Structures are given as structure tokens and as C-alpha cells.
PDB file of C-alpha atoms in Angstrom:
ATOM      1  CA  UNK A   8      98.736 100.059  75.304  1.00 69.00           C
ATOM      2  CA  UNK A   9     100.730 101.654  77.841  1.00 75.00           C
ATOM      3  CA  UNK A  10     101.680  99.130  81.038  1.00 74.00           C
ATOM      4  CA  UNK A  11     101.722 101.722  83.381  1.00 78.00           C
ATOM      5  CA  UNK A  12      97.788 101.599  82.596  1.00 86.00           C
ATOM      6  CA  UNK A  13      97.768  98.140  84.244  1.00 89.00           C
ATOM      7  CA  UNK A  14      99.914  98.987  87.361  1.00 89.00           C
ATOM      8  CA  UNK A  15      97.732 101.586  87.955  1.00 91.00           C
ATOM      9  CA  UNK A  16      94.333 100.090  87.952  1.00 94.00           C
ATOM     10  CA  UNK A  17      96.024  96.902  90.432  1.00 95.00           C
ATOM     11  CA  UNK A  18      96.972 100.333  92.694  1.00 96.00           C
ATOM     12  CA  UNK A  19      93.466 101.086  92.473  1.00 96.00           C
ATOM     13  CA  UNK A  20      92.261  98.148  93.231  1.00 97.00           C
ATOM     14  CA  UNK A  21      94.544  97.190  96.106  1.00 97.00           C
ATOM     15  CA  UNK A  22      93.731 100.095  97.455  1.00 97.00           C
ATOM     16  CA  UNK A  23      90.239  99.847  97.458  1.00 98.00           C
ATOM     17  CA  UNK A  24      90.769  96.638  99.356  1.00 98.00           C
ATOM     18  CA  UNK A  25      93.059  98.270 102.005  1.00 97.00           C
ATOM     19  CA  UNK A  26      90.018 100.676 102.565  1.00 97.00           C
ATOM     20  CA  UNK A  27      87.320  98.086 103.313  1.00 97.00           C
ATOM     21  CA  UNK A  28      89.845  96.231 105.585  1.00 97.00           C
ATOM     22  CA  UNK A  29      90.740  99.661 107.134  1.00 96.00           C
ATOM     23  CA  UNK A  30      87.280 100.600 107.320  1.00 94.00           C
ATOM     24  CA  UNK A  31      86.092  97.395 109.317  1.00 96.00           C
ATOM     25  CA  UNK A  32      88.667  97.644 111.564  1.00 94.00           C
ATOM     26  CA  UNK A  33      88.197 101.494 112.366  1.00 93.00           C
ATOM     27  CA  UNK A  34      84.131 100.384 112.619  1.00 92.00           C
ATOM     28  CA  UNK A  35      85.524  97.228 115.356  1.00 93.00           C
ATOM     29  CA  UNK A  36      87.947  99.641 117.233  1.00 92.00           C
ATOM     30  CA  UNK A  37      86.333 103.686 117.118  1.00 91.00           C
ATOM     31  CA  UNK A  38      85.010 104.610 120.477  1.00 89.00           C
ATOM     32  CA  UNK A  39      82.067 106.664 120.009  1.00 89.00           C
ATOM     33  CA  UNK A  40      82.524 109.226 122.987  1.00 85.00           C
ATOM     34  CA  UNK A  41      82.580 112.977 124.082  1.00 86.00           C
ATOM     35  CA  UNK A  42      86.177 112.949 125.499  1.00 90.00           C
ATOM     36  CA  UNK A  43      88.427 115.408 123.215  1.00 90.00           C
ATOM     37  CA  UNK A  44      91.464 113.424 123.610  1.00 93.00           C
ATOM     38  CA  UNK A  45      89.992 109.973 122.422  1.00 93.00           C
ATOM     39  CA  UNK A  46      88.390 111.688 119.895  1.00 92.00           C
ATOM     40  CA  UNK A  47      91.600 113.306 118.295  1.00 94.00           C
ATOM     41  CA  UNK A  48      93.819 110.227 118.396  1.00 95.00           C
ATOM     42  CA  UNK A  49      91.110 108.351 116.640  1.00 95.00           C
ATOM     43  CA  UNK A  50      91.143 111.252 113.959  1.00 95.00           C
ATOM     44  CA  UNK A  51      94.590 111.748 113.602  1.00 96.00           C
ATOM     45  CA  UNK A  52      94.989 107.581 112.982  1.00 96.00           C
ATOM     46  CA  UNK A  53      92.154 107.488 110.310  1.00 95.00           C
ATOM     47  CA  UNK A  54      93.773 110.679 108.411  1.00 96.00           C
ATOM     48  CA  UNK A  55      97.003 109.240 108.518  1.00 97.00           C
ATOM     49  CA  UNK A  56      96.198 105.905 107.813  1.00 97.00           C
ATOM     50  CA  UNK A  57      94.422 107.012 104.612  1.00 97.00           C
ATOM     51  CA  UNK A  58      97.345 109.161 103.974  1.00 98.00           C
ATOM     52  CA  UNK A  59      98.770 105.933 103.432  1.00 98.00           C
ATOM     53  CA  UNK A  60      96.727 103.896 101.460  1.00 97.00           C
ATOM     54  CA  UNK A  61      96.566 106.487  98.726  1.00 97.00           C
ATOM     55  CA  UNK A  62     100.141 107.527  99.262  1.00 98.00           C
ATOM     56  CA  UNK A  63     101.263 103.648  98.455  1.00 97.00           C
ATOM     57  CA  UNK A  64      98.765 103.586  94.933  1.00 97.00           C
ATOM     58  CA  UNK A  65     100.168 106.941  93.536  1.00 95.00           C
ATOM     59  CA  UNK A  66     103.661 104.749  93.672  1.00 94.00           C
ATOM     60  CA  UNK A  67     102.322 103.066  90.715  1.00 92.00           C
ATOM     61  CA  UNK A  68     102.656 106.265  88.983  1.00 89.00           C
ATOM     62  CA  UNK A  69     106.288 106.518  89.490  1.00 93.00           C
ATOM     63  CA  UNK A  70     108.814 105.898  87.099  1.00 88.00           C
ATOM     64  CA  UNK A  71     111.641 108.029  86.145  1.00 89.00           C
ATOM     65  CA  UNK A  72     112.846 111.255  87.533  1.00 90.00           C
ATOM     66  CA  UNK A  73     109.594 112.967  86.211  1.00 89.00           C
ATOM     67  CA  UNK A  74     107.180 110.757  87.869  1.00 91.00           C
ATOM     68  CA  UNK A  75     109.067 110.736  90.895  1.00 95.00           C
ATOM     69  CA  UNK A  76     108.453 114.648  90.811  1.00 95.00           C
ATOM     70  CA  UNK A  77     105.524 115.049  90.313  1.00 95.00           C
ATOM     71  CA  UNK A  78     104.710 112.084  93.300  1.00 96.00           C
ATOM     72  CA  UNK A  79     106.513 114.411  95.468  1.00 97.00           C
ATOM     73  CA  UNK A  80     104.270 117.307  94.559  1.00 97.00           C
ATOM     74  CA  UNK A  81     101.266 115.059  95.037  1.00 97.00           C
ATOM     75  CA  UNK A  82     102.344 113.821  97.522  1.00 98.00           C
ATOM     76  CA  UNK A  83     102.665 117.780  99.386  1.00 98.00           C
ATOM     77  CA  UNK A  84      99.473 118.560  97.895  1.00 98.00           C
ATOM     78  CA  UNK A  85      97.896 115.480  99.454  1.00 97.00           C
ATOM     79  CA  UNK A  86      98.862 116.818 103.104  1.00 98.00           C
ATOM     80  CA  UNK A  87      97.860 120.235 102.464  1.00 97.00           C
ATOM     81  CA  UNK A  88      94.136 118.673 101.373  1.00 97.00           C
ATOM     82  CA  UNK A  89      93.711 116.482 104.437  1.00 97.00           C
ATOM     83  CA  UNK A  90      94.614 119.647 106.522  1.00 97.00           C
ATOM     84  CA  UNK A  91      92.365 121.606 104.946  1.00 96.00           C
ATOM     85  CA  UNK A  92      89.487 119.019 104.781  1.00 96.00           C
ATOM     86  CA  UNK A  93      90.029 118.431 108.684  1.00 95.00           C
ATOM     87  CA  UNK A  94      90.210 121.995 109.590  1.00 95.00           C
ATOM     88  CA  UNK A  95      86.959 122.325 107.564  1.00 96.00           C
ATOM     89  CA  UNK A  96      85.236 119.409 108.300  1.00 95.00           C
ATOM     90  CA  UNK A  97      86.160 119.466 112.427  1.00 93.00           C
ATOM     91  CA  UNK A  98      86.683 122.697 113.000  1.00 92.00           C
ATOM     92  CA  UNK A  99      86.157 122.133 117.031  1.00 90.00           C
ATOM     93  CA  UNK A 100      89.340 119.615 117.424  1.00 92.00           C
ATOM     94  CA  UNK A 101      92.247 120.628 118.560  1.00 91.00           C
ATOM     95  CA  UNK A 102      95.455 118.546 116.344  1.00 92.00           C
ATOM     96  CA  UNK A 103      97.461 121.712 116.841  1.00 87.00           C
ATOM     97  CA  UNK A 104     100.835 121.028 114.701  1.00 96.00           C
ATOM     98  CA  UNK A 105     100.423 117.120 115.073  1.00 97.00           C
ATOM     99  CA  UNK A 106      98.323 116.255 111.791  1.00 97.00           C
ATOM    100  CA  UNK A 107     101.006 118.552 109.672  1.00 97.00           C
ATOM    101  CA  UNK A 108     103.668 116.472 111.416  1.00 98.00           C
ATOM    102  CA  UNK A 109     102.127 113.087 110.426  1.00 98.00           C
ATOM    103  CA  UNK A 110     101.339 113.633 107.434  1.00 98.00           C
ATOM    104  CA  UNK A 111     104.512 115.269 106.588  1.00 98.00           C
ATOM    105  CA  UNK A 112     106.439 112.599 108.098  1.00 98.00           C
ATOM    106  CA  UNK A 113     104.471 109.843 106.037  1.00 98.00           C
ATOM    107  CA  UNK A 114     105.061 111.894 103.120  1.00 98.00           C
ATOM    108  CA  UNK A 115     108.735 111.887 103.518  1.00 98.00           C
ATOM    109  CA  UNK A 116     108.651 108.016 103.721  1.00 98.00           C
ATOM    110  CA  UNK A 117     106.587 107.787 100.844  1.00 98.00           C
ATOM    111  CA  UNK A 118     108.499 110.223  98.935  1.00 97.00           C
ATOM    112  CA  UNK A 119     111.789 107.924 100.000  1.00 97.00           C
ATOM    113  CA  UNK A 120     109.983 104.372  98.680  1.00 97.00           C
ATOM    114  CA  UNK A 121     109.372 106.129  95.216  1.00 97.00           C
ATOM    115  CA  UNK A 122     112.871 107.542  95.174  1.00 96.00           C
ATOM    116  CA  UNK A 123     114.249 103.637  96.257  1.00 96.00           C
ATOM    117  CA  UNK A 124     111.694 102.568  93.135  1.00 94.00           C
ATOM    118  CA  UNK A 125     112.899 105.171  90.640  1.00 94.00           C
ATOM    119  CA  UNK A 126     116.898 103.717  91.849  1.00 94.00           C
ATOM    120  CA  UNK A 127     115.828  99.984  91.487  1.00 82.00           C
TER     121      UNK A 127
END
């Protein structure tokens, strides 16, 4: 039995729990509308804010020097997918360099909470 097993499926399912909370609130607070601008903040919060609710369960994979490397990889990897899915998947709206900046910055952050971990 390896405890890292255990950590990981709690990750999972706090996570899980963060979306349906998430999800209500985006359902409560998304303006359905035409105007660009409203349009892009609202998808540049629900990209990053998913960012972070995966971001915080692939901590539970960290521990060591290893883990904490290969986070960091995931963690790059994990922007360059959510560019590439928005790109693909709203090809008309503009998020310019601010998306990549986002999600880069919260992947700094989360790369700094698994190096903090890693320290103890």
C-alpha cells in the first residue's frame, strides 16, 4: 500500500467538490451576453480558476525533489493545454497575452506551494 495512494484520491475528491461549488457559483454569476469584453473576463476567470483547482490536487503528488519536478512540468504543460483548448475551442475571443499571463502567474504560485511542501 503506498500512502501517497490515499492523498491522492482525498485531492481528487476535494477537488471534485471545489468544481461543483465553482460551477454553481459561475451558473449564479455568468452573464449570458454579446458584449466581447464581459465575455472575456468571464472566460479568463473560469480558465484560471480551474487552473487552480487542479493545480492545488496535483500537490498531492509532490514529495521529494522528483515529484516536485515533474509538478513543475505539469504544471507548464497544464498552461500550454488550457491555451490551446481556448484558442481551439473560442477561436473568436480576443485574451491576447492575458490568459498566458494568468496562467503562468498561477503556475508560479503553485510551483512555489509545492516547493514550500517539498522544504516542510
Amino acid at each position: 500500500f503506498d500512502p501517497r495512494f490515499e492523498a491522492w484520491d482525498a485531492a481528487t475528491a476535494a477537488a471534485k467538490r471545489s468544481l461543483l461549488v465553482f460551477d454553481a457559483r459561475v451558473e449564479e454569476t455568468a452573464q449570458i451576453t454579446l458584449d466581447p469584453a464581459t465575455y472575456r473576463a468571464q472566460l479568463l476567470d473560469l480558465a484560471v480558476g480551474r487552473f487552480d483547482v487542479w493545480a492545488r490536487r496535483g500537490l498531492a503528488a509532490v514529495s521529494g525533489d522528483d515529484g516536485l519536478q515533474d509538478y513543475t512540468q505539469w504544471l507548464t504543460g497544464y498552461v500550454a493545454n488550457w491555451l490551446g483548448y481556448v484558442a481551439e475551442t473560442c477561436p473568436r475571443v480576443e485574451v491576447g497575452t492575458e490568459l498566458e499571463t494568468r496562467l503562468t502567474s498561477r503556475a508560479e504560485h503553485w510551483s512555489g506551494r509545492a516547493r514550500a511542501q517539498v522544504a516542510g
